[in-house]
């Protein structure tokens, strides 16, 4: 993988407005980023999923495409587009339910660059990669319309055996449970910690989700929250009161949870990757408000192989805005961070 080169662009940081405390972020040296792949302009890598073989499935929310990126292939000029959705489909979250069978969520007739999402158009698709290594074919099937979900965003697996996943509804401020086999879906959690700020643009509350043990971790973008609910692993209903890990994570987007319980969180319009320890201490790992090293980080996943379990892959939107908040360009990328070097 090639070492990340600085992007010579400025970036506006006032799209999301978060309500946070004044708790300081710990000072620490920034860690090296390595570029896995730099995409062309108008490519917004909203989410990533890691296959068992180490390849990275990536959703391009800007152009409604699915890429397959090989982090071991440093000579790959352009990763293959394995599926083109209908233009205007804002595909976002990714979750693997069966081995090499992923699911993604999106809205039709929408425009992520000005944060407009058509109502009653949310859908779920299945992405079957089980034959890809043999035939080079990917089977993508629409499995369900979810008209009650306003803006589907982060996804996480609840039960592989039951085929249940959880959906972050960012605009509705809800967590939904969906059985991908039966098509049944309902509200699992409705709580003030999940709600957006109505006056924010966009009004995005709950964003990232991750089930760890019997806890559901969540982020709230507008309110700058990172927290967790104790839940039932059958219905995802809360079994107790939620805990706020931190209320000082402005522009909180997607995240990954490390083996020690630390949360590696992307702060999107702050151009920052942070590590939030279980006691709530926050350390900047890469980027920063005035940095161009990591422009618009949106998703984070750990590798699955023996060689990269300690490697955190981060995708970006690369979004450059003008003074009025209009998109000028976006050239997203995927970078890697060696977290074994992050002794903090």
XYZ file of C-alpha atoms in Angstrom:
344
model
C 0.000 0.000 0.000
C 1.196 3.461 -0.827
C 1.740 6.120 1.820
C -1.009 8.731 1.857
C -0.197 12.016 0.105
C -1.688 15.231 1.449
C -4.712 16.513 -0.450
C -4.271 20.140 -1.518
C -7.837 21.228 -0.874
C -9.689 23.139 1.796
C -12.724 21.714 3.529
C -15.692 23.325 5.188
C -16.641 22.010 8.618
C -20.022 23.563 9.278
C -22.469 21.195 7.596
C -23.272 19.243 10.760
C -23.947 21.090 14.009
C -23.354 19.025 17.137
C -24.223 19.680 20.759
C -21.243 18.545 22.849
C -19.603 19.074 26.204
C -16.315 20.910 26.681
C -14.397 17.794 27.686
C -10.945 18.044 26.081
C -9.460 15.618 23.608
C -6.149 14.078 24.657
C -3.030 15.181 22.811
C -1.134 12.421 21.023
C 1.092 12.034 17.978
C -0.819 11.361 14.778
C -0.386 7.953 13.206
C 0.571 7.070 9.677
C -2.152 6.594 7.117
C -1.573 4.356 4.127
C -3.645 4.735 0.999
C -5.348 1.531 -0.093
C -7.012 3.224 -3.055
C -7.647 6.807 -4.136
C -10.825 7.028 -6.201
C -11.621 9.495 -8.953
C -13.662 12.636 -8.481
C -17.377 12.246 -7.704
C -16.794 9.072 -5.706
C -18.115 9.082 -2.131
C -17.186 5.849 -0.338
C -19.959 5.795 2.245
C -19.418 2.362 3.750
C -17.186 -0.679 3.570
C -17.520 -4.372 4.326
C -14.602 -6.762 4.737
C -14.826 -10.165 3.065
C -13.284 -13.226 4.701
C -10.575 -13.209 2.003
C -9.587 -9.647 2.933
C -11.149 -7.843 -0.017
C -13.107 -4.675 0.726
C -16.648 -4.179 -0.532
C -17.322 -0.438 -0.854
C -20.515 1.525 -1.479
C -20.256 4.661 -3.617
C -23.227 6.712 -2.467
C -22.512 9.470 -4.983
C -22.716 7.362 -8.139
C -24.733 4.376 -6.851
C -21.974 1.801 -7.383
C -20.399 -1.130 -5.578
C -16.617 -1.494 -5.763
C -14.473 -4.461 -4.770
C -11.051 -3.341 -3.556
C -8.100 -5.655 -2.906
C -5.814 -4.089 -0.263
C -3.037 -6.501 -1.276
C -3.057 -5.398 -4.908
C -1.044 -2.177 -4.878
C -0.862 -2.106 -8.684
C -4.627 -2.140 -9.174
C -5.269 0.975 -11.252
C -9.003 0.897 -10.731
C -10.971 -1.593 -8.631
C -13.824 -3.321 -10.449
C -17.368 -2.007 -10.232
C -19.276 -5.160 -9.374
C -22.719 -3.572 -9.532
C -24.332 -0.374 -10.778
C -27.559 0.569 -9.009
C -30.176 2.840 -10.539
C -28.756 6.369 -10.666
C -29.927 8.449 -7.726
C -29.893 5.491 -5.336
C -28.036 6.538 -2.190
C -26.666 3.201 -1.025
C -25.111 3.436 2.412
C -24.671 0.771 5.111
C -23.280 -2.738 4.625
C -23.641 -5.842 6.769
C -22.698 -9.497 6.207
C -25.375 -11.967 7.362
C -24.312 -15.246 5.762
C -20.771 -16.008 4.627
C -20.095 -13.714 1.636
C -23.720 -12.544 1.533
C -24.016 -8.859 2.359
C -26.949 -6.482 2.586
C -27.087 -2.773 1.833
C -29.705 -0.075 2.275
C -30.540 3.005 0.246
C -33.116 5.525 -0.929
C -34.227 6.177 -4.493
C -34.309 9.516 -6.324
C -32.042 11.149 -3.765
C -28.964 13.380 -3.832
C -26.375 12.930 -1.120
C -24.469 16.048 -2.173
C -27.267 18.319 -0.988
C -28.597 15.836 1.572
C -32.034 15.378 0.019
C -33.587 11.953 0.451
C -36.900 11.006 -1.135
C -39.519 9.857 1.345
C -40.968 6.338 1.264
C -38.258 5.019 -1.088
C -35.960 3.115 1.286
C -35.037 -0.381 0.106
C -32.800 -3.296 1.118
C -30.680 -5.255 -1.366
C -28.845 -8.560 -1.027
C -25.305 -8.768 -2.446
C -24.290 -12.392 -3.050
C -20.544 -12.824 -3.627
C -20.356 -16.590 -3.116
C -19.663 -17.287 -6.800
C -17.514 -14.239 -7.459
C -14.133 -15.943 -7.096
C -15.221 -18.649 -9.563
C -17.314 -16.830 -12.157
C -16.613 -13.153 -11.496
C -20.352 -12.622 -11.138
C -22.154 -10.820 -8.332
C -25.865 -11.361 -7.742
C -27.603 -8.264 -6.394
C -31.298 -8.596 -5.568
C -33.791 -6.148 -4.134
C -35.412 -8.008 -1.260
C -37.680 -5.500 0.428
C -39.070 -1.968 0.405
C -38.979 -0.211 3.784
C -41.269 2.819 3.330
C -41.486 3.484 7.077
C -37.712 4.047 7.332
C -36.918 7.707 6.588
C -33.157 7.570 5.892
C -31.521 4.174 6.339
C -27.870 4.460 7.266
C -25.717 2.192 9.435
C -26.403 -1.546 9.573
C -25.240 -4.186 12.030
C -25.815 -7.906 12.475
C -27.989 -8.949 15.404
C -28.292 -12.713 14.794
C -26.726 -14.716 11.976
C -28.851 -17.709 12.941
C -32.113 -15.750 12.818
C -31.106 -13.549 9.889
C -31.791 -10.350 11.808
C -30.077 -7.013 11.315
C -30.480 -3.576 12.888
C -30.957 -0.408 10.846
C -30.084 3.143 11.880
C -32.780 5.533 10.666
C -30.819 8.775 10.836
C -33.641 11.177 10.045
C -36.289 9.292 11.990
C -34.019 8.875 15.005
C -34.902 5.200 15.379
C -33.302 1.761 15.338
C -35.260 -0.815 13.344
C -34.959 -4.604 13.418
C -35.332 -6.505 10.135
C -35.454 -10.220 9.438
C -33.899 -10.536 5.979
C -35.454 -13.983 5.490
C -39.076 -13.166 6.361
C -39.138 -9.451 5.542
C -40.621 -8.559 8.920
C -39.409 -5.267 10.342
C -40.359 -3.089 13.284
C -39.005 -0.409 15.603
C -36.548 -1.901 18.082
C -35.411 1.237 19.953
C -36.928 4.713 20.201
C -34.955 6.948 22.578
C -33.963 10.645 22.833
C -30.275 9.708 22.430
C -31.073 8.605 18.869
C -32.934 11.711 17.725
C -31.576 14.329 15.310
C -31.601 18.070 15.889
C -34.556 19.175 13.698
C -32.911 22.450 12.671
C -29.641 20.796 11.606
C -28.760 20.251 7.955
C -29.057 17.402 7.473
C -31.115 16.325 10.506
C -29.068 13.194 11.254
C -29.376 11.500 14.611
C -28.352 7.871 15.007
C -25.771 6.945 12.380
C -23.365 4.086 13.118
C -24.417 0.857 14.852
C -22.473 -2.141 16.160
C -23.591 -5.069 18.307
C -20.832 -6.190 20.682
C -21.855 -8.974 23.046
C -25.249 -7.916 24.382
C -24.638 -4.188 23.854
C -25.674 -2.071 20.891
C -23.188 0.749 20.338
C -24.471 3.806 18.482
C -23.340 7.235 17.327
C -25.469 10.369 16.949
C -24.162 12.824 14.373
C -26.053 16.015 15.228
C -25.697 15.642 18.992
C -22.105 14.377 18.983
C -22.908 11.309 21.061
C -21.379 7.855 21.386
C -23.248 5.409 23.582
C -24.576 1.913 24.061
C -27.802 0.141 24.965
C -27.968 -3.251 26.695
C -30.278 -5.244 24.425
C -32.005 -8.561 23.918
C -30.258 -10.549 21.200
C -33.628 -11.852 20.030
C -35.657 -8.676 19.529
C -33.023 -5.958 20.151
C -35.293 -4.386 22.755
C -33.405 -2.550 25.530
C -32.866 -4.548 28.709
C -31.720 -1.534 30.715
C -30.846 2.136 30.518
C -28.371 3.360 27.880
C -24.871 4.525 28.771
C -23.187 7.524 27.187
C -19.568 6.642 26.469
C -18.935 10.224 25.334
C -20.905 13.372 24.558
C -17.840 14.994 23.007
C -17.698 13.361 19.581
C -18.903 16.088 17.185
C -20.009 14.963 13.711
C -19.867 11.333 14.904
C -20.299 8.982 11.961
C -19.495 5.289 11.629
C -17.085 3.384 13.874
C -15.436 0.082 14.739
C -14.966 -1.439 18.185
C -11.564 -2.881 19.076
C -10.864 -5.970 21.212
C -10.232 -3.819 24.301
C -13.599 -2.074 23.963
C -12.165 1.114 22.499
C -14.242 2.722 19.768
C -12.451 3.945 16.633
C -14.787 6.680 15.460
C -14.914 8.798 12.320
C -15.851 12.454 12.834
C -16.927 13.304 9.338
C -16.841 17.050 8.701
C -14.084 17.455 11.303
C -11.784 15.353 9.065
C -10.790 13.338 12.123
C -10.390 9.749 13.297
C -10.483 9.371 17.079
C -10.128 6.559 19.578
C -12.627 6.630 22.448
C -11.541 4.479 25.375
C -14.142 2.635 27.488
C -13.846 5.348 30.166
C -14.609 8.071 27.618
C -11.120 9.461 27.038
C -10.691 10.624 23.451
C -7.451 10.579 21.479
C -7.012 11.933 17.969
C -5.469 9.240 15.763
C -5.426 10.937 12.364
C -6.507 14.131 10.692
C -7.990 17.152 12.406
C -10.263 20.120 11.766
C -7.550 22.007 9.881
C -5.966 18.927 8.317
C -6.309 17.590 4.786
C -4.833 14.194 5.644
C -8.264 12.611 6.070
C -11.002 14.542 4.284
C -14.475 13.399 5.271
C -13.981 10.020 7.007
C -17.274 8.128 7.055
C -16.760 4.437 7.842
C -14.314 2.199 9.707
C -13.813 -1.568 9.765
C -11.071 -3.840 11.094
C -9.443 -6.408 8.830
C -10.420 -10.067 9.225
C -7.222 -11.882 8.244
C -4.376 -12.994 10.487
C -2.180 -10.386 8.844
C -4.554 -7.429 9.177
C -6.725 -7.951 12.262
C -4.980 -4.938 13.763
C -5.461 -2.842 10.619
C -8.333 -0.360 10.618
C -9.685 0.482 7.173
C -11.324 3.902 6.875
C -13.327 5.207 3.924
C -13.821 8.883 3.084
C -16.125 11.058 1.032
C -13.366 13.512 0.030
C -16.030 16.201 -0.005
C -15.048 19.775 -0.859
C -17.730 22.425 -0.319
C -18.056 26.044 -1.319
C -18.954 28.838 1.109
C -22.667 28.101 0.655
C -22.263 24.406 1.414
C -22.593 23.227 -2.183
C -20.438 20.304 -3.319
C -17.543 21.331 -5.544
C -15.860 17.956 -5.757
C -15.565 14.674 -3.950
C -12.776 12.175 -4.411
C -13.142 9.551 -1.724
C -10.572 6.966 -0.789
C -9.850 4.051 1.509
C -6.929 4.293 3.908
C -5.421 1.920 6.460
C -4.191 2.564 10.001
C -1.937 0.113 11.858
C -3.602 0.229 15.279
C -0.921 -1.966 16.843
C 1.262 1.151 16.755
C -1.341 3.201 18.610
C -0.090 2.786 22.163
C -2.376 5.242 23.888
